[in-house]
Amino acid sequence: VQLQASGGGLVQAGGSLRLSCAASGRTLSSYAMAWFRQAPGKEREFVAVIRWSGSSTYYADSVRGRFTISRDNAKNTMYLQMNSLKPEDTAVYYCATGSVVFTTSPIRYDYWGQGTLVTVSS
């Protein structure tokens, strides 16, 4: 499985971005998919996860109400709509999959994208 994250960029505080994560090599319809992020000098942290069916989602407290995760299994693609962005959202965002359980733990995910940089200016 190969994951390709895209959609990052520079945006002003209060703005929006939509990240995409396109998968190839294998169908992902049986796996949970998630977004993580890593800010400079900090550890990688969980952002959002979606069940393989799309029926359940879960968010980190820091992004709940501002970010929306979704997926299109027919296109093997996951999305992260980010609204009301804050400078503290600045990070490299990684998509991940390969977990058969609905989890926020990064060690449960077998496949990772290369990351896409999101920079939010104040």
PDB file of C-alpha atoms in Angstrom:
ATOM      1  CA  VAL A   1       0.000   0.000   0.000  1.00  0.00           C
ATOM      2  CA  GLN A   2       1.280   3.440  -0.916  1.00  0.00           C
ATOM      3  CA  LEU A   3      -0.242   6.597   0.517  1.00  0.00           C
ATOM      4  CA  GLN A   4       0.153  10.021  -1.058  1.00  0.00           C
ATOM      5  CA  ALA A   5      -0.858  13.013   1.029  1.00  0.00           C
ATOM      6  CA  SER A   6      -1.477  16.364  -0.610  1.00  0.00           C
ATOM      7  CA  GLY A   7      -3.205  19.678  -0.099  1.00  0.00           C
ATOM      8  CA  GLY A   8      -0.936  21.336   2.405  1.00  0.00           C
ATOM      9  CA  GLY A   9       0.206  24.906   2.098  1.00  0.00           C
ATOM     10  CA  LEU A  10       0.403  28.314   3.692  1.00  0.00           C
ATOM     11  CA  VAL A  11      -2.803  29.845   4.996  1.00  0.00           C
ATOM     12  CA  GLN A  12      -3.695  32.704   7.318  1.00  0.00           C
ATOM     13  CA  ALA A  13      -5.257  32.069  10.691  1.00  0.00           C
ATOM     14  CA  GLY A  14      -8.974  31.537  10.312  1.00  0.00           C
ATOM     15  CA  GLY A  15      -8.585  30.082   6.845  1.00  0.00           C
ATOM     16  CA  SER A  16      -9.274  26.618   5.490  1.00  0.00           C
ATOM     17  CA  LEU A  17      -7.445  23.815   3.751  1.00  0.00           C
ATOM     18  CA  ARG A  18      -8.478  20.392   2.519  1.00  0.00           C
ATOM     19  CA  LEU A  19      -5.977  17.571   2.707  1.00  0.00           C
ATOM     20  CA  SER A  20      -6.259  14.439   0.603  1.00  0.00           C
ATOM     21  CA  CYS A  21      -4.686  11.038   1.023  1.00  0.00           C
ATOM     22  CA  ALA A  22      -4.762   8.822  -2.036  1.00  0.00           C
ATOM     23  CA  ALA A  23      -4.001   5.141  -1.643  1.00  0.00           C
ATOM     24  CA  SER A  24      -2.758   2.723  -4.239  1.00  0.00           C
ATOM     25  CA  GLY A  25      -1.673  -0.849  -4.401  1.00  0.00           C
ATOM     26  CA  ARG A  26      -4.445  -2.401  -2.390  1.00  0.00           C
ATOM     27  CA  THR A  27      -8.032  -1.785  -1.416  1.00  0.00           C
ATOM     28  CA  LEU A  28      -8.386  -0.057   1.931  1.00  0.00           C
ATOM     29  CA  SER A  29     -12.048  -0.676   2.519  1.00  0.00           C
ATOM     30  CA  SER A  30     -11.422  -2.917   5.529  1.00  0.00           C
ATOM     31  CA  TYR A  31      -9.068  -0.593   7.413  1.00  0.00           C
ATOM     32  CA  ALA A  32      -9.483   2.413   9.617  1.00  0.00           C
ATOM     33  CA  MET A  33      -7.735   5.486   8.287  1.00  0.00           C
ATOM     34  CA  ALA A  34      -6.318   8.335  10.298  1.00  0.00           C
ATOM     35  CA  TRP A  35      -4.518  11.635  10.225  1.00  0.00           C
ATOM     36  CA  PHE A  36      -1.625  12.472  12.505  1.00  0.00           C
ATOM     37  CA  ARG A  37       0.538  15.558  12.655  1.00  0.00           C
ATOM     38  CA  GLN A  38       3.965  16.519  13.884  1.00  0.00           C
ATOM     39  CA  ALA A  39       4.958  20.056  14.707  1.00  0.00           C
ATOM     40  CA  PRO A  40       8.614  21.124  14.804  1.00  0.00           C
ATOM     41  CA  GLY A  41      10.288  19.829  17.939  1.00  0.00           C
ATOM     42  CA  LYS A  42       7.233  17.876  19.030  1.00  0.00           C
ATOM     43  CA  GLU A  43       6.120  14.280  18.909  1.00  0.00           C
ATOM     44  CA  ARG A  44       3.675  13.008  16.347  1.00  0.00           C
ATOM     45  CA  GLU A  45       0.116  13.372  17.593  1.00  0.00           C
ATOM     46  CA  PHE A  46      -3.244  11.987  16.643  1.00  0.00           C
ATOM     47  CA  VAL A  47      -5.654  14.257  14.759  1.00  0.00           C
ATOM     48  CA  ALA A  48      -8.621  12.224  13.496  1.00  0.00           C
ATOM     49  CA  VAL A  49      -9.666   8.681  12.590  1.00  0.00           C
ATOM     50  CA  ILE A  50     -12.456   7.226  10.504  1.00  0.00           C
ATOM     51  CA  ARG A  51     -13.802   3.698  10.467  1.00  0.00           C
ATOM     52  CA  TRP A  52     -13.523   1.727   7.232  1.00  0.00           C
ATOM     53  CA  SER A  53     -17.258   2.118   6.637  1.00  0.00           C
ATOM     54  CA  GLY A  54     -17.140   5.821   7.329  1.00  0.00           C
ATOM     55  CA  SER A  55     -19.829   5.337   9.965  1.00  0.00           C
ATOM     56  CA  SER A  56     -17.700   6.490  12.877  1.00  0.00           C
ATOM     57  CA  THR A  57     -15.180   9.235  13.355  1.00  0.00           C
ATOM     58  CA  TYR A  58     -13.183  10.518  16.297  1.00  0.00           C
ATOM     59  CA  TYR A  59     -11.154  13.685  16.764  1.00  0.00           C
ATOM     60  CA  ALA A  60      -8.491  15.054  19.021  1.00  0.00           C
ATOM     61  CA  ASP A  61      -9.893  17.651  21.401  1.00  0.00           C
ATOM     62  CA  SER A  62      -7.717  20.303  19.814  1.00  0.00           C
ATOM     63  CA  VAL A  63      -9.405  19.984  16.403  1.00  0.00           C
ATOM     64  CA  ARG A  64     -12.921  18.801  17.222  1.00  0.00           C
ATOM     65  CA  GLY A  65     -15.505  21.107  15.722  1.00  0.00           C
ATOM     66  CA  ARG A  66     -13.011  22.591  13.252  1.00  0.00           C
ATOM     67  CA  PHE A  67     -11.763  19.575  11.287  1.00  0.00           C
ATOM     68  CA  THR A  68     -13.785  16.957   9.431  1.00  0.00           C
ATOM     69  CA  ILE A  69     -12.443  13.600   8.295  1.00  0.00           C
ATOM     70  CA  SER A  70     -14.091  11.680   5.477  1.00  0.00           C
ATOM     71  CA  ARG A  71     -13.275   8.943   3.016  1.00  0.00           C
ATOM     72  CA  ASP A  72     -14.361   7.681  -0.376  1.00  0.00           C
ATOM     73  CA  ASN A  73     -13.625   3.972  -0.569  1.00  0.00           C
ATOM     74  CA  ALA A  74     -14.536   3.851  -4.249  1.00  0.00           C
ATOM     75  CA  LYS A  75     -11.677   6.268  -4.884  1.00  0.00           C
ATOM     76  CA  ASN A  76      -9.413   4.868  -2.160  1.00  0.00           C
ATOM     77  CA  THR A  77      -9.062   8.381  -0.835  1.00  0.00           C
ATOM     78  CA  MET A  78      -9.369  10.024   2.560  1.00  0.00           C
ATOM     79  CA  TYR A  79      -9.846  13.718   3.247  1.00  0.00           C
ATOM     80  CA  LEU A  80      -9.343  16.169   6.073  1.00  0.00           C
ATOM     81  CA  GLN A  81     -11.271  19.411   5.823  1.00  0.00           C
ATOM     82  CA  MET A  82      -9.630  21.937   8.118  1.00  0.00           C
ATOM     83  CA  ASN A  83     -11.511  25.118   8.978  1.00  0.00           C
ATOM     84  CA  SER A  84     -10.802  27.966  11.377  1.00  0.00           C
ATOM     85  CA  LEU A  85      -7.125  27.143  11.268  1.00  0.00           C
ATOM     86  CA  LYS A  86      -4.873  28.381  14.056  1.00  0.00           C
ATOM     87  CA  PRO A  87      -1.110  28.936  14.156  1.00  0.00           C
ATOM     88  CA  GLU A  88      -0.841  25.973  16.507  1.00  0.00           C
ATOM     89  CA  ASP A  89      -2.169  23.740  13.711  1.00  0.00           C
ATOM     90  CA  THR A  90       1.121  24.272  11.882  1.00  0.00           C
ATOM     91  CA  ALA A  91       2.676  20.847  11.343  1.00  0.00           C
ATOM     92  CA  VAL A  92       3.446  18.139   8.861  1.00  0.00           C
ATOM     93  CA  TYR A  93       0.281  16.120   8.442  1.00  0.00           C
ATOM     94  CA  TYR A  94       0.522  12.385   7.832  1.00  0.00           C
ATOM     95  CA  CYS A  95      -2.137   9.976   6.708  1.00  0.00           C
ATOM     96  CA  ALA A  96      -2.067   6.396   7.870  1.00  0.00           C
ATOM     97  CA  THR A  97      -3.940   3.166   7.389  1.00  0.00           C
ATOM     98  CA  GLY A  98      -3.604  -0.560   7.905  1.00  0.00           C
ATOM     99  CA  SER A  99      -5.266  -0.782  11.282  1.00  0.00           C
ATOM    100  CA  VAL A 100      -8.137  -3.206  11.603  1.00  0.00           C
ATOM    101  CA  VAL A 101      -9.205  -1.503  14.807  1.00  0.00           C
ATOM    102  CA  PHE A 102     -10.611   1.959  15.312  1.00  0.00           C
ATOM    103  CA  THR A 103      -7.747   3.517  17.230  1.00  0.00           C
ATOM    104  CA  THR A 104      -5.811   6.706  17.889  1.00  0.00           C
ATOM    105  CA  SER A 105      -2.548   4.847  18.527  1.00  0.00           C
ATOM    106  CA  PRO A 106       0.014   5.343  15.756  1.00  0.00           C
ATOM    107  CA  ILE A 107       1.664   1.983  16.411  1.00  0.00           C
ATOM    108  CA  ARG A 108      -1.455   0.209  15.134  1.00  0.00           C
ATOM    109  CA  TYR A 109      -1.098   1.678  11.644  1.00  0.00           C
ATOM    110  CA  ASP A 110       1.066  -0.190   9.166  1.00  0.00           C
ATOM    111  CA  TYR A 111       1.109   2.226   6.242  1.00  0.00           C
ATOM    112  CA  TRP A 112       2.052   5.902   6.248  1.00  0.00           C
ATOM    113  CA  GLY A 113       2.123   8.664   3.699  1.00  0.00           C
ATOM    114  CA  GLN A 114       5.062  10.998   3.271  1.00  0.00           C
ATOM    115  CA  GLY A 115       3.377  13.957   4.920  1.00  0.00           C
ATOM    116  CA  THR A 116       2.206  17.326   3.710  1.00  0.00           C
ATOM    117  CA  LEU A 117       3.178  20.598   5.387  1.00  0.00           C
ATOM    118  CA  VAL A 118       0.516  22.928   6.711  1.00  0.00           C
ATOM    119  CA  THR A 119       1.658  26.365   7.818  1.00  0.00           C
ATOM    120  CA  VAL A 120      -0.784  28.748   9.467  1.00  0.00           C
ATOM    121  CA  SER A 121       0.358  32.330   9.822  1.00  0.00           C
ATOM    122  CA  SER A 122      -0.958  34.652  12.504  1.00  0.00           C
TER     123      SER A 122
END
